PDB file of C-alpha atoms in Angstrom:
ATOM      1  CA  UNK A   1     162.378 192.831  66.337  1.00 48.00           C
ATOM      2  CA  UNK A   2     165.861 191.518  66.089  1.00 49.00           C
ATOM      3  CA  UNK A   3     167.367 190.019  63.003  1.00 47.00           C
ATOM      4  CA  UNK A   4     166.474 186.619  63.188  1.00 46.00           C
ATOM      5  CA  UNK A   5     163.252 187.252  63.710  1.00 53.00           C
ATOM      6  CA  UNK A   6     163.365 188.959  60.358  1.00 41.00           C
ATOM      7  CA  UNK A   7     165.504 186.394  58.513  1.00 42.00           C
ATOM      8  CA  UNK A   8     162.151 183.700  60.005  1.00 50.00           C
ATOM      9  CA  UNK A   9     159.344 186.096  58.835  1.00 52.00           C
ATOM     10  CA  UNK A  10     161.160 186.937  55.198  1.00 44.00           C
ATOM     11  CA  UNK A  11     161.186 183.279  54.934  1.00 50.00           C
ATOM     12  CA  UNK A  12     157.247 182.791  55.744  1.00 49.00           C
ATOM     13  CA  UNK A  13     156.736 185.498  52.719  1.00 51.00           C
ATOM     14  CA  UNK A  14     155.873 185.021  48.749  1.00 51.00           C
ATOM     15  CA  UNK A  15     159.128 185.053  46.880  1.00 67.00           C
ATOM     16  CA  UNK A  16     159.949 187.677  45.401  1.00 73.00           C
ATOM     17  CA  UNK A  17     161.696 187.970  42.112  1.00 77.00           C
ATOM     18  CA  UNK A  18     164.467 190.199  41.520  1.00 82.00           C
ATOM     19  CA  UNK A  19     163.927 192.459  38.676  1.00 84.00           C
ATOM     20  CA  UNK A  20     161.017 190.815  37.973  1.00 84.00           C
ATOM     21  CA  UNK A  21     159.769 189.004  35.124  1.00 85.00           C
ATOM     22  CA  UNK A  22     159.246 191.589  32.568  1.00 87.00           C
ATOM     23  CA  UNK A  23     162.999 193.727  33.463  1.00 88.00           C
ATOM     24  CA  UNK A  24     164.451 190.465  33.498  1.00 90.00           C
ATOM     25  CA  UNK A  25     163.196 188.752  30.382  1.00 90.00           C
ATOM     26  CA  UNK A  26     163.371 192.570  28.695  1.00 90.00           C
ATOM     27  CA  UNK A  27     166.689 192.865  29.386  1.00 92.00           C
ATOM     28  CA  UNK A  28     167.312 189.211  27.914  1.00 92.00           C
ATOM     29  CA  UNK A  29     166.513 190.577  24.520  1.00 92.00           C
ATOM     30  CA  UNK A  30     167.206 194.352  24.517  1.00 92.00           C
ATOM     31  CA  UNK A  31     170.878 194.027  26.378  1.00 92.00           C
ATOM     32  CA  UNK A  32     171.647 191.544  24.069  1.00 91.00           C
ATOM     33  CA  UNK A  33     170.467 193.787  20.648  1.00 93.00           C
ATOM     34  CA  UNK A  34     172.510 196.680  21.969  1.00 95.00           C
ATOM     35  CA  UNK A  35     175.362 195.134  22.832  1.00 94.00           C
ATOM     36  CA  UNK A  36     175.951 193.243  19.221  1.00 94.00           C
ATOM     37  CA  UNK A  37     174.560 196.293  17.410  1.00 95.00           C
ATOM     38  CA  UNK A  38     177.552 198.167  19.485  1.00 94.00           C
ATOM     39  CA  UNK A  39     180.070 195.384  18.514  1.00 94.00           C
ATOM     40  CA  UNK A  40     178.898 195.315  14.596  1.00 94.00           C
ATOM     41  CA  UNK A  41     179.706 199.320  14.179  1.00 94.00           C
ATOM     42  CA  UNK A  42     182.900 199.460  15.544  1.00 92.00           C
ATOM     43  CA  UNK A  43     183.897 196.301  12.896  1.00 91.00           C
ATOM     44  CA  UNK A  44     185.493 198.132   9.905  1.00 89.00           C
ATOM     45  CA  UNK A  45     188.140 199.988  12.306  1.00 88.00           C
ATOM     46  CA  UNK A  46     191.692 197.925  13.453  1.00 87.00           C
ATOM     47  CA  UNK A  47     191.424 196.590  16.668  1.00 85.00           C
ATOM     48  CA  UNK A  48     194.291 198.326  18.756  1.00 86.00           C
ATOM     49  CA  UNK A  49     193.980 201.468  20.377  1.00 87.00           C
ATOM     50  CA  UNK A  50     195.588 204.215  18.488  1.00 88.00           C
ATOM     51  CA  UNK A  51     193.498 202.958  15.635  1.00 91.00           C
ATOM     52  CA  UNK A  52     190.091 203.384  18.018  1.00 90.00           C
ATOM     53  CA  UNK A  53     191.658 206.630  18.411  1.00 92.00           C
ATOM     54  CA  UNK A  54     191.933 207.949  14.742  1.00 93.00           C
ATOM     55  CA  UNK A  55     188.711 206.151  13.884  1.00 93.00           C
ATOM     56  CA  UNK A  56     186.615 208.350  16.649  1.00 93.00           C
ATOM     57  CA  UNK A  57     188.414 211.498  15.022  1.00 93.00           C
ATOM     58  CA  UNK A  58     187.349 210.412  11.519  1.00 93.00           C
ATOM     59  CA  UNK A  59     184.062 209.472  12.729  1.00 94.00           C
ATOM     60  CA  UNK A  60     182.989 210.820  15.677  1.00 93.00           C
ATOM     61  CA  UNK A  61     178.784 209.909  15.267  1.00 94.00           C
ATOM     62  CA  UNK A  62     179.767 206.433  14.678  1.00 94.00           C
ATOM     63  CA  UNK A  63     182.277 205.771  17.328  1.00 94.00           C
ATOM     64  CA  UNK A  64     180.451 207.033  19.835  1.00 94.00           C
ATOM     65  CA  UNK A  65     177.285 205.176  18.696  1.00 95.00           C
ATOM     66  CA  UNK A  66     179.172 202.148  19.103  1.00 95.00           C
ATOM     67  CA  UNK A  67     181.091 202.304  21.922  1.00 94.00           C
ATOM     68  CA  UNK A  68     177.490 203.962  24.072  1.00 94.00           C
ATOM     69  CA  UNK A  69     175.089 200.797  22.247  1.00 95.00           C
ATOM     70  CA  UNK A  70     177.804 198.599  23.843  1.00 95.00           C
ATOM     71  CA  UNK A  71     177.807 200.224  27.269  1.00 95.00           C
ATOM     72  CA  UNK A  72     173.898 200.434  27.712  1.00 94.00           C
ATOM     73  CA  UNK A  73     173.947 196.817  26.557  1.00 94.00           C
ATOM     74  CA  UNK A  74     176.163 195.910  28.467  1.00 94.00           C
ATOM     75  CA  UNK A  75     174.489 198.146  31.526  1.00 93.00           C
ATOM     76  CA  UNK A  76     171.683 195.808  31.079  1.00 92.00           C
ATOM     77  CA  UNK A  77     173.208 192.665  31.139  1.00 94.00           C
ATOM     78  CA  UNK A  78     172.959 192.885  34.879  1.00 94.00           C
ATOM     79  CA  UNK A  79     169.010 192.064  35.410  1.00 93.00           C
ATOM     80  CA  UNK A  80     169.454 189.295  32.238  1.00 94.00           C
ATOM     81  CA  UNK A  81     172.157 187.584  34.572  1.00 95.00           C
ATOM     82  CA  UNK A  82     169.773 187.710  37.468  1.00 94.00           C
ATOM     83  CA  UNK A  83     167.044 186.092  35.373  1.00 93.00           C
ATOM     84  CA  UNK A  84     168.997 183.565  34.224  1.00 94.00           C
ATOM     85  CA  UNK A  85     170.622 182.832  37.733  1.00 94.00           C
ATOM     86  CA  UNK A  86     166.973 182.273  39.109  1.00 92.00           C
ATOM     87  CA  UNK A  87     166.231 179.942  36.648  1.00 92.00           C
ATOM     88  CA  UNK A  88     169.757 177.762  37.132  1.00 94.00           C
ATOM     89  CA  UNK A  89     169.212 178.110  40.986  1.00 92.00           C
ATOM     90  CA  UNK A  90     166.103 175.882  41.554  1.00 88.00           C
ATOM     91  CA  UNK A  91     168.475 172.906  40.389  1.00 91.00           C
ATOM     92  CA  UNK A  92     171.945 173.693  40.399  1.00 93.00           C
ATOM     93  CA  UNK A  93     171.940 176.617  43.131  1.00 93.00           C
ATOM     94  CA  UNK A  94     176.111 176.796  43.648  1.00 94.00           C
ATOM     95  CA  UNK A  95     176.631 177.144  39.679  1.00 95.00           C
ATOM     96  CA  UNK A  96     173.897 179.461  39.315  1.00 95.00           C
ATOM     97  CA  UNK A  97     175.520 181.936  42.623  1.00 95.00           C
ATOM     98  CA  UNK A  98     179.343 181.513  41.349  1.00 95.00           C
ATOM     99  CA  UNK A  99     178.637 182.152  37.829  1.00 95.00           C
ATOM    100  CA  UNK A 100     176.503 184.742  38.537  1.00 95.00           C
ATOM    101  CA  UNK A 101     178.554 186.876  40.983  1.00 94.00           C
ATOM    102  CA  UNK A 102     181.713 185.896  38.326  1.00 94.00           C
ATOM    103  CA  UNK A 103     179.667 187.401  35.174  1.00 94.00           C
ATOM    104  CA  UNK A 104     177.739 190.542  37.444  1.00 94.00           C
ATOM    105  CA  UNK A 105     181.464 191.453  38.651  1.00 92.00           C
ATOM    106  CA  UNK A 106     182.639 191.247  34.925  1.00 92.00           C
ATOM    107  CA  UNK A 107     180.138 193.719  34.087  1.00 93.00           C
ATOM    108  CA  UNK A 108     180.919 196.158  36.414  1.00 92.00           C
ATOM    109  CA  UNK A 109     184.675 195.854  34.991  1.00 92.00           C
ATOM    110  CA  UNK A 110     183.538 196.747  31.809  1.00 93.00           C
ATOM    111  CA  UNK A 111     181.603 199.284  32.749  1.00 93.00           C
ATOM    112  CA  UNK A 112     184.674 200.761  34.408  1.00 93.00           C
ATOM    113  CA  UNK A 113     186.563 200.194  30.918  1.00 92.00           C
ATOM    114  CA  UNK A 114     183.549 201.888  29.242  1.00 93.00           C
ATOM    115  CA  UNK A 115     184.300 204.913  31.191  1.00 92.00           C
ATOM    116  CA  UNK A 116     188.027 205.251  30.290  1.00 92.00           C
ATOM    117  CA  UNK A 117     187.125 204.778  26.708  1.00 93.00           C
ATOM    118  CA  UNK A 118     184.905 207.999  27.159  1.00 93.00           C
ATOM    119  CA  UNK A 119     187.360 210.000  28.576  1.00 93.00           C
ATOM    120  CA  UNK A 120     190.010 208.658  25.912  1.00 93.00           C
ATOM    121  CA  UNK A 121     187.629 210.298  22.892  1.00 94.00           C
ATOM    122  CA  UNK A 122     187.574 213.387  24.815  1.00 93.00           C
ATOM    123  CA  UNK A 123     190.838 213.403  24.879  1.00 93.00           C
ATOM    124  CA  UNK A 124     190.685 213.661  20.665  1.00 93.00           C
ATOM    125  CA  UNK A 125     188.003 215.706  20.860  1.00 91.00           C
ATOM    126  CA  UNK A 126     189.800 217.931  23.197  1.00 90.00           C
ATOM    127  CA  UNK A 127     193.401 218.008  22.932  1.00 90.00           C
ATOM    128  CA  UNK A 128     194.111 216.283  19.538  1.00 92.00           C
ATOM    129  CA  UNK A 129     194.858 212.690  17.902  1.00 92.00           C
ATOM    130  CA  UNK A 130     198.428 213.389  18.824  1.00 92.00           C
ATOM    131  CA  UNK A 131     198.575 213.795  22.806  1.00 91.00           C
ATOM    132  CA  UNK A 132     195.594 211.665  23.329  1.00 91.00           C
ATOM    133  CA  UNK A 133     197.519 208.438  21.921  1.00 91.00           C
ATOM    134  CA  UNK A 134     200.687 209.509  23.896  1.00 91.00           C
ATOM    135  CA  UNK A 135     198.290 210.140  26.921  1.00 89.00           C
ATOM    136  CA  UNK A 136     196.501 206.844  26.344  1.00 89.00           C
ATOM    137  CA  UNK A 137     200.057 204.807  25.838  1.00 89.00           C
ATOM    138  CA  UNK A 138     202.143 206.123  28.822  1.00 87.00           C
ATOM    139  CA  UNK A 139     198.645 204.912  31.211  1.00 86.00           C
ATOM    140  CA  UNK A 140     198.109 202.093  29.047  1.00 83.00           C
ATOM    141  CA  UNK A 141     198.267 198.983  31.519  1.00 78.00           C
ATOM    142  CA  UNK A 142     198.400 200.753  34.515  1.00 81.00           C
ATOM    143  CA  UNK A 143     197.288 198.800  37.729  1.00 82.00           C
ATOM    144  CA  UNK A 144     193.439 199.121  38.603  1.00 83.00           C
ATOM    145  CA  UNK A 145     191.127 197.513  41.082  1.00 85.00           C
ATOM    146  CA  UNK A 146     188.624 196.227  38.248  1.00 85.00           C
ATOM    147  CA  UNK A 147     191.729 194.550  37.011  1.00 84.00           C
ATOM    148  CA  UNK A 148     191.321 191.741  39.571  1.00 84.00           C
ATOM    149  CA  UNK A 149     187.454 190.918  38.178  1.00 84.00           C
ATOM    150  CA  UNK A 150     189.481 190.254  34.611  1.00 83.00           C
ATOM    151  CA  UNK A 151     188.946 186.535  35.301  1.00 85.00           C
ATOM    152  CA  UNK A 152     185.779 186.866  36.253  1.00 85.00           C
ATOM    153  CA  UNK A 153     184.942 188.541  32.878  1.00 84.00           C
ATOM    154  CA  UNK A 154     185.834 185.190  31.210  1.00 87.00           C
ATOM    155  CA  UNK A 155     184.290 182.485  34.081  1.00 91.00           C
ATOM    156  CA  UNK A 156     181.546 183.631  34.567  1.00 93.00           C
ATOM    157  CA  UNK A 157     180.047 183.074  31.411  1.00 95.00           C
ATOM    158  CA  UNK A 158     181.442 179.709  31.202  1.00 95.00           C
ATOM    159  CA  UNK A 159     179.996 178.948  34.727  1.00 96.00           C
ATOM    160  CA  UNK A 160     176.638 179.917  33.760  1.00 95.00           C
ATOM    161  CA  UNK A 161     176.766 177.846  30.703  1.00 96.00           C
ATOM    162  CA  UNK A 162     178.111 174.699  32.546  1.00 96.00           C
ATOM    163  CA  UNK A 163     174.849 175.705  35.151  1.00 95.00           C
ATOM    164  CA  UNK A 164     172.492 176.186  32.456  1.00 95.00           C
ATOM    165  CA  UNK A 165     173.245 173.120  30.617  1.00 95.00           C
ATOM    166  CA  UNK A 166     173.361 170.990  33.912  1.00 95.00           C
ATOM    167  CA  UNK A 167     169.921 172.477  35.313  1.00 93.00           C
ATOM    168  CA  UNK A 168     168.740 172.192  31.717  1.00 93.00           C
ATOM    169  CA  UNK A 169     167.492 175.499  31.345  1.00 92.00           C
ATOM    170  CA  UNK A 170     169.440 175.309  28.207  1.00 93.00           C
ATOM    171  CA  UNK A 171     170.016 173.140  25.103  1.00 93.00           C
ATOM    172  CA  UNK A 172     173.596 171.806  24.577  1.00 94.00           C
ATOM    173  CA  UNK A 173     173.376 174.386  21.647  1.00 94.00           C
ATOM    174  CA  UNK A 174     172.065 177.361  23.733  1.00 94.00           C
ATOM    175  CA  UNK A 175     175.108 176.649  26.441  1.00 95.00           C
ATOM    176  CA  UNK A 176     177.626 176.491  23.862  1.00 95.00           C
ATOM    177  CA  UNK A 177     176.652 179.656  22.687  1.00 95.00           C
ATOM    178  CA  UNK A 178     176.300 181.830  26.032  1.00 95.00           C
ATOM    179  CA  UNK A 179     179.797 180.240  26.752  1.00 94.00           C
ATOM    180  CA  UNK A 180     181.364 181.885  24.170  1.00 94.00           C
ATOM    181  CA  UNK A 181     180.631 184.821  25.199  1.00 93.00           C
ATOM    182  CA  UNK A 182     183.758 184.488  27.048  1.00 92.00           C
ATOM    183  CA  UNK A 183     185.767 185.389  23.848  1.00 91.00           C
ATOM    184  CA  UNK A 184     184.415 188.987  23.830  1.00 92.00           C
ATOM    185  CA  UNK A 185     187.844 190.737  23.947  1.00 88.00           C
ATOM    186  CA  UNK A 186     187.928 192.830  27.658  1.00 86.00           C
ATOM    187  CA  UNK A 187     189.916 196.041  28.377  1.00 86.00           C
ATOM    188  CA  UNK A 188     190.023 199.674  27.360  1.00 88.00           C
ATOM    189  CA  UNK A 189     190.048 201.158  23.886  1.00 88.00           C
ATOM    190  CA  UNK A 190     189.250 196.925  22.328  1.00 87.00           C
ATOM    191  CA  UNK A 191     187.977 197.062  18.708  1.00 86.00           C
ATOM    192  CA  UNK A 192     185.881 194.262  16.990  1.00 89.00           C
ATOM    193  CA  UNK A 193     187.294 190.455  15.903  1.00 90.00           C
ATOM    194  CA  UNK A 194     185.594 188.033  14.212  1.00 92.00           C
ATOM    195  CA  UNK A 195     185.905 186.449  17.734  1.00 91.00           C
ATOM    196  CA  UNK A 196     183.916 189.728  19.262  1.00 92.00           C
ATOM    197  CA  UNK A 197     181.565 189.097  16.691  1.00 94.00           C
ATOM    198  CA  UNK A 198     180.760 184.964  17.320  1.00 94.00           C
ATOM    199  CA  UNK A 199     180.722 186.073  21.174  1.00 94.00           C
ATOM    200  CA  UNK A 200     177.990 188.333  20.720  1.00 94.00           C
ATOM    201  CA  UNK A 201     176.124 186.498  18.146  1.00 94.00           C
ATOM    202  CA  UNK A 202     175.914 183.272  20.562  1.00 94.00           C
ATOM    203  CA  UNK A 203     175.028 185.428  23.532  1.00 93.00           C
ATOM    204  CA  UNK A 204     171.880 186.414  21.344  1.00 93.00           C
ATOM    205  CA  UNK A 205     171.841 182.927  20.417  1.00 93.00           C
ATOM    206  CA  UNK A 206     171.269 181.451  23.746  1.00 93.00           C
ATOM    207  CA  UNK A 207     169.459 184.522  25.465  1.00 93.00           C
ATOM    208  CA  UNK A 208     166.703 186.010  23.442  1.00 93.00           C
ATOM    209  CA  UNK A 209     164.482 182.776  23.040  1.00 92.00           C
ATOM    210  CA  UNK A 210     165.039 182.425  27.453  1.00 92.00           C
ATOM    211  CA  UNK A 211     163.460 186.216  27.032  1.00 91.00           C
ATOM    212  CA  UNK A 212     160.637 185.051  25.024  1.00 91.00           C
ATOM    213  CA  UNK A 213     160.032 182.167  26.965  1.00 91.00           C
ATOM    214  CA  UNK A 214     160.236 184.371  30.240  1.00 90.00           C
ATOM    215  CA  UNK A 215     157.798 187.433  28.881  1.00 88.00           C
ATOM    216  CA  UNK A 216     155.256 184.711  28.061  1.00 87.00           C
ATOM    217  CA  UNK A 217     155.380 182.540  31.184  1.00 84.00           C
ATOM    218  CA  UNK A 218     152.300 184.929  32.603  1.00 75.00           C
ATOM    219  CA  UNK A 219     149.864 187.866  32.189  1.00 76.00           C
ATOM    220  CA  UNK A 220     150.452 190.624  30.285  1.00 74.00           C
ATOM    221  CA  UNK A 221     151.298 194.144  32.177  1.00 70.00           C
ATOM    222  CA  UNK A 222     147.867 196.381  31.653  1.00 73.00           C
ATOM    223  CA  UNK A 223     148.310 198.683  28.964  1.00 71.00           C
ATOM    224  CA  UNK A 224     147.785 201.769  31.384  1.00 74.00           C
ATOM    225  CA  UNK A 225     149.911 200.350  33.850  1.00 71.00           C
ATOM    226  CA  UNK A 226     152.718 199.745  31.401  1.00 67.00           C
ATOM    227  CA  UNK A 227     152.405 203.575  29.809  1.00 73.00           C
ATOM    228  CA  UNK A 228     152.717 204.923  33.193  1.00 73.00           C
ATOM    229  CA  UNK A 229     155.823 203.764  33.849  1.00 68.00           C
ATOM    230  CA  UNK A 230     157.058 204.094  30.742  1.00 68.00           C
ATOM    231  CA  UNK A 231     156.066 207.687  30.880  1.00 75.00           C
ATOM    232  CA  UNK A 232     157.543 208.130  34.377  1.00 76.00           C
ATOM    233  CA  UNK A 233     160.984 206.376  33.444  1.00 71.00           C
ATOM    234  CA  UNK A 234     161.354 208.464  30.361  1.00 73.00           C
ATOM    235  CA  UNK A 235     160.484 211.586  32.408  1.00 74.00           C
ATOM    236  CA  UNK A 236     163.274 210.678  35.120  1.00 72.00           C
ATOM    237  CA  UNK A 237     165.364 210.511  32.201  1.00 66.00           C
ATOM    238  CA  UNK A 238     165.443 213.443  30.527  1.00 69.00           C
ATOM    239  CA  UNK A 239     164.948 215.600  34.684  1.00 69.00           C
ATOM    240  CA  UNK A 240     168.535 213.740  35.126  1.00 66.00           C
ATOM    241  CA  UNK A 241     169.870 215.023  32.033  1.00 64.00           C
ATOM    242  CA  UNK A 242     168.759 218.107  31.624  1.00 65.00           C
ATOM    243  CA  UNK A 243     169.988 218.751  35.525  1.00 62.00           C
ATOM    244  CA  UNK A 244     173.519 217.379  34.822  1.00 57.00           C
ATOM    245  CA  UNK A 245     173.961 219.617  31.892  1.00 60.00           C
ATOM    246  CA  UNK A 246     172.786 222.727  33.584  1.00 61.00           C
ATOM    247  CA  UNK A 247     175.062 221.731  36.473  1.00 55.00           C
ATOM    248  CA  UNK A 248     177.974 221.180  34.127  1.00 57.00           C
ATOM    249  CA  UNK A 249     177.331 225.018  32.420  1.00 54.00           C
ATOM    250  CA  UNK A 250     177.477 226.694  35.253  1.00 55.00           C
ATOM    251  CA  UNK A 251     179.647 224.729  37.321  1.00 55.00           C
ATOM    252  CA  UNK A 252     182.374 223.930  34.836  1.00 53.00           C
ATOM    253  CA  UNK A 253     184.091 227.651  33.898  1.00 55.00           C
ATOM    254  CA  UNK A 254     184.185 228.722  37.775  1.00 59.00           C
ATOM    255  CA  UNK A 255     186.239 225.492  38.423  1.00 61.00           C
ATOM    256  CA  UNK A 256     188.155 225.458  35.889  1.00 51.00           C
ATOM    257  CA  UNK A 257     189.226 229.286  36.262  1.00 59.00           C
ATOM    258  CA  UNK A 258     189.942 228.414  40.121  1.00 63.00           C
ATOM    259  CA  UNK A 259     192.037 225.691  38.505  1.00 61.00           C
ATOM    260  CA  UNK A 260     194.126 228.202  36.537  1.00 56.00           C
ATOM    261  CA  UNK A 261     194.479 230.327  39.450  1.00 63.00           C
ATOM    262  CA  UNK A 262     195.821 228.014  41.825  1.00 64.00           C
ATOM    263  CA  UNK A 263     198.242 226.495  38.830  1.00 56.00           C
ATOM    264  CA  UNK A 264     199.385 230.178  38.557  1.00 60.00           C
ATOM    265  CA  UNK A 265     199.742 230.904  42.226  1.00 63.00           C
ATOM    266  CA  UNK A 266     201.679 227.070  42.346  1.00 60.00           C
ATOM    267  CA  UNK A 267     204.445 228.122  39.232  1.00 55.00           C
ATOM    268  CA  UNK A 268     204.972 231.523  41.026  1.00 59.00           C
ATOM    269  CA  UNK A 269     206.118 230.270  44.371  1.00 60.00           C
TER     270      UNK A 269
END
């Protein structure tokens, strides 16, 4: 069978919807609960960097509670997009594809930023307040391939809102709102504004009653059918971390003592 001839029999098929109804209208309202919960916490600490810095030494539990509710919220923003880009599609199908490869490629930047973030606190955690804000300075602004999708951060929220108002799937209210989500500061180390905290407020604003509405628009999961995979997720879960923490115990002090040697072996030649 060649690939048209499976391009003509996909097309002959039930549609199939990508998450899926309960992922996608799931993700509408607990993406959007993490991510302001994340942007709230951080909100008594200065903005800028070296201030992010001292806070996470002062307050370690709290930083990173804020900073990993913002990254899992963030995380599942992805399936939330796709939900809402279904929904634009049936009427306005170029507005829902460009604002929703625009806001899934933001994503991805800030997941990249989320990671840099973690390995910043380390840093503190590792080497001191000191030579992790000198560290964090000198690389400060350095050239990275996410920072091309910096744009895209910022249009594709305003895409989708244009699309969502246009295919009214939205309220002019509801696509105000989601729009402003493009003033959600982007980059490494970014504290909380009032802006951060309007941007996240009107992404609840115009998301969580499209999850209602999408959770409801059908059956119910069965109950046994919904503890299984509950059960099987959470299982995954904790298998994944307990295997990367093993790994890192008895992986890390072998590398890192082949590390020394070769840096010794380097400085004596």
């Amino acid at each position: 069978m060649n690939e048209v001839e499976v391009i003509k029999r996909s097309r002959g098929r039930a549609e199939i919807w990508f998450p899926g109804r309960w992922a996608g209208g799931g993700a509408l309202i607990l993406g959007l609960s993490l991510l302001l919960a994340g942007v709230a916490l951080r909100s008594p600490f200065h903005f800028f960097f070296p201030q992010r810095l001292e806070a996470f030494r002062d307050h370690p539990a709290l930083m990173t509670a804020s900073y990993s509710l913002f990254a899992a919220g963030n995380l599942l923003l992805w399936p939330a997009v796709l939900t809402l880009v279904r929904l634009i599609g049936g009427v306005r199908p170029y507005w829902a594809m460009w604002g929703g490869i625009f806001a899934i490629c933001g994503l991805f930047a800030r997941t990249f930023h989320a990671g840099v973030d973690h390995l910043a606190f380390q840093l503190v955690r590792d080497q001191g307040l000191d030579s992790a804000v000198k560290a964090v300075s000198e690389a400060y602004g350095a050239f990275h391939l996410f920072s091309i999708f910096n744009l895209a951060i910022l249009l594709g929220w305003i895409v989708l809102a244009a699309g969502a108002y246009l295919s009214r799937t939205m309220n002019r209210l509801q696509s105000i709102a989601l729009g402003l989500m493009a003033a959600l500061p982007l980059g490494v180390l970014k504290g909380t504004t009032p802006s951060s905290l309007i941007a996240a407020a009107g992404l609840c604003l115009a998301l969580m009653p499209l999850g209602l509405q999408v959770l409801r628009d059908g059956p119910p999961p069965r109950l046994r059918t919904a503890a299984a995979w509950f059960l099987l997720i959470a299982a995954a879960g904790a298998s994944f971390t307990s295997s990367a923490r093993r790994g890192k115990g008895r992986g890390y002090s072998a590398s890192l003592r082949r590390s020394r040697r070769s840096l010794r072996t380097s400085a004596a030649r």
